[in-house]
Coordinates of C-alpha atoms in Angstrom, one line a residue:
M1 CA 0.1 0.2 0.3
P2 CA 1.1 3.9 -1.1
V3 CA 2.5 5.5 2.1
A4 CA 1.1 9.3 2.7
F5 CA 3.6 12.0 1.2
T6 CA 6.0 9.2 -1.7
P7 CA 5.5 11.2 -4.5
H8 CA 3.4 10.9 -7.5
T9 CA 5.9 9.2 -10.2
T10 CA 4.3 8.9 -14.1
N11 CA 4.6 7.2 -17.4
P12 CA 7.0 9.3 -19.5
L13 CA 4.8 10.8 -21.9
K14 CA 6.6 10.3 -24.9
A15 CA 6.0 6.6 -24.5
H16 CA 2.3 7.7 -25.1
P17 CA 2.3 10.1 -27.9
Q18 CA -1.6 8.7 -29.2
A19 CA -2.7 9.2 -25.5
L20 CA -0.8 13.5 -25.7
E21 CA -3.1 13.5 -29.0
R22 CA -6.2 12.9 -27.5
A23 CA -5.7 14.6 -24.0
S24 CA -4.7 18.7 -26.4
A25 CA -8.6 18.0 -27.4
I26 CA -10.5 17.7 -24.1
K27 CA -12.5 20.1 -22.8
M28 CA -14.0 17.9 -20.1
L29 CA -13.1 15.1 -17.2
V30 CA -15.5 12.3 -16.6
L31 CA -14.5 10.2 -13.3
D32 CA -16.3 7.7 -11.7
V33 CA -15.9 7.3 -7.5
D34 CA -14.9 4.1 -6.1
G35 CA -11.7 3.5 -7.3
V36 CA -9.7 6.5 -9.0
L37 CA -11.4 9.0 -6.4
T38 CA -11.2 7.1 -3.8
N39 CA -8.8 3.3 -3.9
G40 CA -12.6 2.0 -3.9
Q41 CA -12.2 1.0 -0.1
V42 CA -15.6 1.2 1.5
F43 CA -15.9 1.7 5.7
F44 CA -18.9 0.6 7.3
G45 CA -20.7 1.7 10.4
P46 CA -22.4 -0.2 12.3
D47 CA -24.7 1.0 12.5
G48 CA -24.2 -0.8 8.5
K49 CA -24.5 2.2 6.4
E50 CA -20.8 3.8 5.0
M51 CA -19.0 6.3 7.3
L52 CA -15.8 7.1 5.4
K53 CA -14.3 7.7 1.7
G54 CA -11.0 8.5 1.5
F55 CA -10.3 11.2 -1.2
D56 CA -6.4 12.6 -2.6
I57 CA -5.6 16.0 -1.7
Q58 CA -3.8 16.3 -5.1
D59 CA -6.2 15.4 -7.4
G60 CA -8.2 17.9 -5.2
Y61 CA -6.0 20.1 -6.3
G62 CA -4.8 19.0 -10.7
I63 CA -8.9 18.9 -10.9
Q64 CA -8.6 22.5 -10.1
L65 CA -5.7 22.6 -12.3
L66 CA -8.6 21.9 -14.9
Q67 CA -10.9 24.3 -13.9
S68 CA -8.2 26.9 -13.8
I69 CA -7.3 26.4 -17.9
G70 CA -11.6 25.6 -18.4
I71 CA -11.3 22.3 -18.5
S72 CA -14.5 21.6 -16.6
C73 CA -14.9 18.1 -14.4
A74 CA -17.9 15.4 -14.3
V75 CA -18.6 13.0 -11.8
I76 CA -20.8 9.8 -12.5
T77 CA -20.5 6.8 -9.6
G78 CA -23.1 3.6 -9.0
R79 CA -23.0 5.0 -5.6
H80 CA -25.0 7.3 -3.1
S81 CA -22.4 8.9 -0.5
K82 CA -22.8 11.3 1.5
M83 CA -18.7 12.1 1.6
V84 CA -19.2 12.1 -2.9
L85 CA -21.3 15.4 -2.6
A86 CA -19.4 16.5 -0.2
R87 CA -15.8 16.6 -2.0
C88 CA -17.5 17.5 -5.3
D89 CA -19.0 20.7 -4.2
E90 CA -15.7 21.2 -2.3
L91 CA -14.3 20.4 -6.0
Q92 CA -17.4 23.0 -6.8
I93 CA -17.9 20.6 -9.5
K94 CA -21.5 21.2 -11.2
H95 CA -22.0 17.8 -12.7
V96 CA -22.3 15.4 -9.9
F97 CA -24.3 11.4 -11.0
T98 CA -24.5 9.4 -8.1
G99 CA -26.6 6.2 -7.7
V100 CA -26.7 5.6 -11.2
K101 CA -27.8 2.0 -12.2
D102 CA -26.5 2.4 -16.6
K103 CA -24.1 4.6 -17.2
N104 CA -24.5 5.2 -20.7
T105 CA -28.3 6.9 -19.8
A106 CA -25.9 9.0 -16.9
L107 CA -23.5 10.0 -19.8
E108 CA -26.7 11.0 -22.4
E109 CA -27.7 13.6 -19.4
L110 CA -24.5 15.3 -19.1
L111 CA -23.7 15.0 -22.9
K112 CA -26.6 16.6 -23.0
R113 CA -26.3 19.7 -19.6
I114 CA -23.1 20.5 -21.6
N115 CA -23.5 20.5 -25.2
L116 CA -21.0 18.5 -26.4
E117 CA -19.2 15.9 -27.2
A118 CA -18.6 12.1 -26.2
S119 CA -15.3 12.8 -28.3
E120 CA -14.0 15.6 -26.5
L121 CA -14.5 13.9 -22.8
A122 CA -12.3 12.3 -21.0
I123 CA -13.0 9.3 -18.8
M124 CA -11.4 7.6 -16.3
G125 CA -12.7 4.6 -14.6
D126 CA -11.9 1.6 -13.8
D127 CA -14.5 -2.1 -13.5
W128 CA -16.9 -3.0 -16.0
P129 CA -18.4 -0.2 -14.7
D130 CA -17.9 1.9 -17.3
L131 CA -16.4 -0.2 -20.4
A132 CA -19.3 1.1 -22.2
I133 CA -18.5 5.3 -21.8
L134 CA -15.3 4.6 -21.2
L135 CA -15.4 3.2 -25.7
R136 CA -17.6 6.3 -25.7
A137 CA -14.8 8.8 -25.2
G138 CA -12.4 10.5 -26.5
L139 CA -10.1 10.1 -24.0
R140 CA -10.4 7.0 -22.5
L141 CA -8.6 6.5 -18.5
A142 CA -7.6 4.0 -16.6
P143 CA -6.3 4.1 -13.2
A144 CA -3.5 1.4 -12.3
Q145 CA -5.2 -1.2 -10.8
A146 CA -7.9 -1.0 -12.6
H147 CA -9.2 -4.7 -14.5
Q148 CA -7.7 -6.2 -16.9
E149 CA -11.1 -5.7 -19.3
V150 CA -10.4 -2.0 -18.7
C151 CA -6.4 -1.1 -18.9
Q152 CA -7.0 -3.4 -22.9
I153 CA -9.5 -0.2 -23.9
A154 CA -7.2 2.9 -22.1
H155 CA -5.5 5.0 -23.5
Y156 CA -3.5 6.0 -21.4
I157 CA -2.9 4.5 -17.8
T158 CA -2.1 6.0 -15.2
H159 CA 1.4 5.0 -12.9
A160 CA -1.1 5.9 -9.6
K161 CA -3.2 3.4 -8.3
G162 CA -7.1 4.8 -7.7
G163 CA -7.4 7.5 -4.6
Y164 CA -3.1 7.3 -4.7
G165 CA -2.7 10.1 -7.5
A166 CA -4.1 8.8 -10.3
V167 CA -6.3 11.2 -10.5
R168 CA -3.4 13.5 -10.7
E169 CA -1.3 12.0 -13.0
V170 CA -4.6 12.3 -15.4
C171 CA -4.7 16.4 -14.9
D172 CA -0.9 16.9 -15.4
L173 CA -1.2 14.8 -19.0
I174 CA -4.3 16.9 -19.9
L175 CA -2.6 20.0 -18.7
K176 CA 1.1 19.3 -20.4
A177 CA -0.1 18.2 -23.7
Q178 CA -2.3 22.0 -24.2
G179 CA 1.0 23.3 -23.1
Q180 CA -0.8 25.4 -19.6
Y181 CA 1.4 22.6 -17.6
D182 CA 4.3 24.9 -17.5
E183 CA 3.1 28.3 -17.6
R184 CA 1.0 26.8 -13.7
L185 CA 4.8 25.2 -13.1
L186 CA 5.9 28.7 -13.0
S187 CA 2.9 29.9 -11.4
A188 CA 3.0 27.7 -8.5
K189 CA 6.6 28.6 -7.9
G190 CA 5.8 32.8 -8.0
L191 CA 7.6 33.3 -10.8
P192 CA 6.7 34.9 -13.6
A193 CA 5.4 33.4 -16.7
S194 CA 7.4 32.7 -20.5
S195 CA 7.2 34.7 -23.5

C-alpha cells in the first residue's frame, strides 16, 4: 500500500503519443469515484451505512488546475454517498451523478447539459460498469489497479492507483498536452510566465 507523502511518479509521456494527442482536444474530465477518486475501499459503520471515504488532496488540486484553464469535471458513480457530494461541492464540480445504474444514460444526460460530444471528453474508470462510457470517450483512462478489461481499452493507464494520485496524473497529462503545465508550474513557484 502506498505511504502518505510519497511523491507521485508518472509514466513517461513520450511513451504515450496517442494519449497526448487525444488529451490536447479534451474539454471535460469525467470521473468514476470508487477505485478512481478513492482507493475503492468502502468502510461501513455499526449502523450498516457507509461512514468513510478517503480522497487524495493532489487529485483535488489537479481538478482545480484543469478548471483554471476552462476544463470542467463531472462525476458519474454507481453509489450514493454524502461524502462524494461534499467533496464535489468543495471542488466545485457541478455535474454529479450518484446512484447511477446505467452510466450510459447518465452520460447522455451530461452531454445534453454541456453541449459537447463524447469525443471531447476524457473519461476515467476502473471496472466493468465503466466500459460502455469509456468506449465513447475521446480519451479513455484507467488507474493502475483497474480491471484488465478496462486496461485493454484504455489509451492511458496511470502509474498511480485510484485514490493515490491517479487523477492528478491524468490532470497533469491534460495540462501538458494542452501546453498549460509549464505556465501553471512557474506560477506555483512564484516565477513570471515565460514569453
